[in-house]
Amino acid sequence: MTNHLVLQTDFGLSDGAVSAMYGVAITVDPGLRIFDLTHDIPQYNIWEGSYRLYQTISYWPEGTVFVSVVDPGVGSDRRSIVVKTETNQYIVTPDNGTLTHIQKKLGIKEARIIDENINRLPSSGESYTFHGRDVYVYTGARLAAGVISYEEVGPSVPVDSLVELQITEATAHKDNVLGTIDILDIRFGNLWTNIERETFKQLNVEYGDHFEVTIENDTRQIYKNIMTYGRSFADSHLGEPLLFINSLDKIGVAINQGSFAKAYHIETGTNWKIYIRKVPKIIYN
Amino acid sequence: MTNHLVLQTDFGLSDGAVSAMYGVAITVDPGLRIFDLTHDIPQYNIWEGSYRLYQTISYWPEGTVFVSVVDPGVGSDRRSIVVKTETNQYIVTPDNGTLTHIQKKLGIKEARIIDENINRLPSSGESYTFHGRDVYVYTGARLAAGVISYEEVGPSVPVDSLVELQITEATAHKDNVLGTIDILDIRFGNLWTNIERETFKQLNVEYGDHFEVTIENDTRQIYKNIMTYGRSFADSHLGEPLLFINSLDKIGVAINQGSFAKAYHIETGTNWKIYIRKVPKIIYN
Amino acid sequence: MTNHLVLQTDFGLSDGAVSAMYGVAITVDPGLRIFDLTHDIPQYNIWEGSYRLYQTISYWPEGTVFVSVVDPGVGSDRRSIVVKTETNQYIVTPDNGTLTHIQKKLGIKEARIIDENINRLPSSGESYTFHGRDVYVYTGARLAAGVISYEEVGPSVPVDSLVELQITEATAHKDNVLGTIDILDIRFGNLWTNIERETFKQLNVEYGDHFEVTIENDTRQIYKNIMTYGRSFADSHLGEPLLFINSLDKIGVAINQGSFAKAYHIETGTNWKIYIRKVPKIIYN
């Protein structure tokens, strides 16, 4: 049995690009099983590509081969690599920071540079703008199908030579925690922070407790208000904000059936800071 | 051979949520065949989730397992259920009205509550916000793959205990029919009414006949004009409105190569009423 | 082993239409492997449907069956056909110009009209508006699964009887080439012209050479400026325009990490003309 192939790109699904990638993989092995992570990574947004891999790969079996193509440097001398993770999954990608979260949070065992003399779609023409089709999915499909072994990808390189984006960790203090807004739960507009459940719990929290939440973009304050900590959205009234543990075991900020991100024009990145401070229970007289 | 698994959510495809669900299902059974109904149900719109199930499940084989997650009450005490339909298909969903059209139009034989002591993804953490991944697709995949039988889902509950949304039926009168705008054919902006072909035919209609169509939102009149009844869009001139039998054997309202919904700002629901009255053939002198 | 089935429509993925098509195919053969080209062809845009087929089918194996439904004339007397290409792939489609690029660029061996007495979904009701489900995918699935042979599709018709859209070819002159903007690389906003690499090379070009690029819509000049010819986007500065060879071996126009189409409001079609003139190397003093 072959392994599964899972594709992620910033190409969208509105033209033929992703279908050409599927066709290349199916031509490598007509029985190959191919799935999508997402093709809706915002163009050139390596950070988000890195995060979506981190968000999902634990739910896929060992041996799964991921191909992730967010590649603003296509055609430059950036390296093309395949890594083997601590969980024995493979990721085929340009070496541009796409592996940041995987390396920091899940671990990478080994990295190899793709040898394009062997691992490039035959007769792929004089185009240097679609390595997703000509190099990455071709290599990923051959690896998943067992046409090449991991060693045949190309020469090994040190794991610590991989390009990494900057990640900041949340910190806990006496009566507050400080973190950043890492990413959005896009459809629902919930904020996903980098504050782990364990970090948050150092404040001795219980469901129903109240917190003052402050959000800043660089030095500008964007939001400051009190909200409760609930098990899920249904623990707040319709339209009310709340803190909750998201599906990655980190602190999220939501409005029950509304979009927190849209309501306050909040975006993501290390310059979007969030402070959560425990406040005494409020008694309304 | 295992049964097929078909997923519907309001999660969108822009982040990793649906891919995590696929991964859970593939981990249950690496050979499982998984398909999408749509992931573009408007957020929290249970009615539309119910309608899309009704629109499509007749075209899938017996034994197919559908997982539908439009779940504004995630984390509350709303029940999680699996039903077996009269057509021997299964639907895994929160019990919040998602089964309204299936129950009314196609019939449900049996309902069972998901026993989360057995049917919950192991080590799914302390998050209560992603039952789509941790409960619904996990249960659906195990049922489709034959890891559990339908009886092993959990205890049986009466079918008439299921939550139902209100549905109104179209009515035929002497020279007109009265119905509601149930839903849109989204891409093309056609209105899909709840008026069955058989109800409409009580007006003794033939292709080419003329009808006065009136659309009201609550008490406000939105549209009133004459149009013809055609076999298909090509029976009207470009840009002309027409009545037609849609792909669910109900009356639709369209503009040939235009969007009726956008042209007149028409939305859907039981407060969007449509009257269709037969008028004499118009003779232009 | 059955052949693969690949679907293209202008239906979008937001309602149940495409899923109903999948269900019909799976009911024909539960083991059939089905993929998407795209379902995001702009409504009624036959040209773009034709182009996306041309862009992708070379990457799929022999025997693959494509179903393409961009069908403004559904329900009219337009013919429904299945062609066999020079590359031994099949395309099921309304005969409305969808095969224009395939016929001109890749070649069609044989064409047959679908005999709807045999090849129509049983009990598909009195609706004449969803031939994608009732005729095209049903026929495509049966062909891919080997339930019917190509000959059983229906009677043969001359290949030169197929409807064709007008295509214009690029022309090379002494110091310039003249072409049209055929289509966009949608997500990135790059222009894809009809100028083949070989035509362009008649200007004796090398990477780094400078060109004056003029774009006109009918008689109105939209853009005129100097840009360089690069191997890929990374050969220009961030935000700089460039000429490049795209993934179909034709000339493209891009802005490195920007959208050329959005920047200058450029659309596509034979009335969008592009002139590329070689200019002497510019020396900045």
mmCIF file of C-alpha atoms in Angstrom, chain A residues 9-27 29-34 39-44 71-76 121 123-130 133-134, chain C residues 1 4 6 13 33 35-41 48 52 55-56 58-61 64 66 184-188 190 197-198 201 207 229 231-235 244-249 255-258:
data_model
loop_
_atom_site.group_PDB
_atom_site.id
_atom_site.type_symbol
_atom_site.label_atom_id
_atom_site.label_comp_id
_atom_site.label_asym_id
_atom_site.label_seq_id
_atom_site.Cartn_x
_atom_site.Cartn_y
_atom_site.Cartn_z
ATOM 1 C CA THR A 9 -0.709 25.793 -1.811
ATOM 2 C CA ASP A 10 -1.535 29.465 -2.157
ATOM 3 C CA PHE A 11 -2.799 28.842 -5.725
ATOM 4 C CA GLY A 12 -6.553 28.846 -5.086
ATOM 5 C CA LEU A 13 -8.867 26.459 -6.926
ATOM 6 C CA SER A 14 -10.154 28.841 -9.587
ATOM 7 C CA ASP A 15 -7.802 27.878 -12.391
ATOM 8 C CA GLY A 16 -6.099 24.678 -13.499
ATOM 9 C CA ALA A 17 -2.940 24.824 -11.376
ATOM 10 C CA VAL A 18 -3.945 22.431 -8.601
ATOM 11 C CA SER A 19 -5.562 20.042 -11.086
ATOM 12 C CA ALA A 20 -2.325 19.906 -13.082
ATOM 13 C CA MET A 21 -0.550 18.937 -9.835
ATOM 14 C CA TYR A 22 -3.104 16.178 -9.218
ATOM 15 C CA GLY A 23 -2.612 14.955 -12.779
ATOM 16 C CA VAL A 24 1.155 14.756 -12.339
ATOM 17 C CA ALA A 25 0.711 12.725 -9.146
ATOM 18 C CA ILE A 26 -1.838 10.383 -10.728
ATOM 19 C CA THR A 27 0.476 9.872 -13.694
ATOM 20 C CA ASP A 29 0.872 6.264 -9.699
ATOM 21 C CA PRO A 30 -2.737 5.840 -10.871
ATOM 22 C CA GLY A 31 -3.734 4.431 -7.484
ATOM 23 C CA LEU A 32 -2.269 7.201 -5.361
ATOM 24 C CA ARG A 33 -4.666 8.748 -2.821
ATOM 25 C CA ILE A 34 -4.445 12.531 -2.802
ATOM 26 C CA HIS A 39 -5.202 25.866 -1.376
ATOM 27 C CA ASP A 40 -6.354 29.115 0.114
ATOM 28 C CA ILE A 41 -3.221 30.211 1.960
ATOM 29 C CA PRO A 42 -3.034 33.975 1.311
ATOM 30 C CA GLN A 43 -0.529 34.547 -1.520
ATOM 31 C CA TYR A 44 3.122 34.431 -0.375
ATOM 32 C CA ASP A 71 6.840 29.947 -2.903
ATOM 33 C CA PRO A 72 7.468 33.645 -3.528
ATOM 34 C CA GLY A 73 11.083 32.779 -4.401
ATOM 35 C CA VAL A 74 10.264 30.300 -7.197
ATOM 36 C CA GLY A 75 13.033 30.352 -9.754
ATOM 37 C CA SER A 76 15.568 31.877 -7.330
ATOM 38 C CA LEU A 121 8.975 16.151 -14.179
ATOM 39 C CA SER A 123 9.813 17.453 -20.393
ATOM 40 C CA SER A 124 8.620 20.194 -18.061
ATOM 41 C CA GLY A 125 9.771 22.813 -20.510
ATOM 42 C CA GLU A 126 11.626 26.036 -20.059
ATOM 43 C CA SER A 127 9.260 27.434 -17.446
ATOM 44 C CA TYR A 128 10.724 28.285 -14.067
ATOM 45 C CA THR A 129 7.522 29.463 -12.463
ATOM 46 C CA PHE A 130 5.635 26.286 -11.547
ATOM 47 C CA ARG A 133 3.903 20.975 -10.537
ATOM 48 C CA ASP A 134 7.336 20.253 -11.963
ATOM 49 C CA MET C 1 -8.830 -0.946 -13.473
ATOM 50 C CA HIS C 4 -10.156 8.394 -13.787
ATOM 51 C CA VAL C 6 -12.180 14.656 -13.817
ATOM 52 C CA LEU C 13 -18.916 24.490 -4.593
ATOM 53 C CA ARG C 33 -11.864 7.711 -8.755
ATOM 54 C CA PHE C 35 -11.174 14.514 -9.270
ATOM 55 C CA ASP C 36 -11.819 18.179 -9.927
ATOM 56 C CA LEU C 37 -10.364 20.405 -12.573
ATOM 57 C CA THR C 38 -12.120 23.486 -11.206
ATOM 58 C CA HIS C 39 -15.734 24.380 -10.463
ATOM 59 C CA ASP C 40 -14.986 28.055 -10.473
ATOM 60 C CA ILE C 41 -15.179 28.817 -14.198
ATOM 61 C CA GLU C 48 -12.294 29.953 -19.965
ATOM 62 C CA ARG C 52 -8.599 25.324 -18.463
ATOM 63 C CA GLN C 55 -4.020 24.004 -19.546
ATOM 64 C CA THR C 56 -4.346 20.752 -17.634
ATOM 65 C CA SER C 58 -1.657 16.969 -20.799
ATOM 66 C CA TYR C 59 -0.767 16.303 -17.161
ATOM 67 C CA TRP C 60 -3.347 13.526 -16.797
ATOM 68 C CA PRO C 61 -2.901 9.925 -18.002
ATOM 69 C CA THR C 64 -8.809 9.877 -18.352
ATOM 70 C CA PHE C 66 -13.091 14.729 -18.459
ATOM 71 C CA LEU C 184 -5.254 35.267 -16.123
ATOM 72 C CA ASP C 185 -3.310 33.278 -13.588
ATOM 73 C CA ILE C 186 -6.206 34.170 -11.320
ATOM 74 C CA ARG C 187 -4.806 34.113 -7.805
ATOM 75 C CA PHE C 188 -1.680 36.052 -8.711
ATOM 76 C CA ASN C 190 -0.436 37.518 -13.964
ATOM 77 C CA ARG C 197 8.077 31.097 -26.391
ATOM 78 C CA GLU C 198 9.293 30.244 -29.876
ATOM 79 C CA LYS C 201 12.505 34.143 -29.253
ATOM 80 C CA TYR C 207 17.318 36.975 -19.840
ATOM 81 C CA TYR C 229 12.598 39.499 -19.351
ATOM 82 C CA ARG C 231 13.575 33.513 -15.729
ATOM 83 C CA SER C 232 11.092 33.934 -12.895
ATOM 84 C CA PHE C 233 9.539 36.510 -10.601
ATOM 85 C CA ALA C 234 12.567 36.441 -8.345
ATOM 86 C CA ASP C 235 14.604 37.983 -11.180
ATOM 87 C CA PHE C 244 8.494 35.532 -18.187
ATOM 88 C CA ILE C 245 7.798 32.136 -19.754
ATOM 89 C CA ASN C 246 4.713 30.742 -18.037
ATOM 90 C CA SER C 247 3.915 27.126 -17.204
ATOM 91 C CA LEU C 248 2.372 26.605 -20.672
ATOM 92 C CA ASP C 249 5.507 27.854 -22.478
ATOM 93 C CA ILE C 255 4.459 42.123 -11.032
ATOM 94 C CA ASN C 256 6.720 40.401 -8.510
ATOM 95 C CA GLN C 257 4.367 39.704 -5.544
ATOM 96 C CA GLY C 258 1.728 42.048 -6.943
#
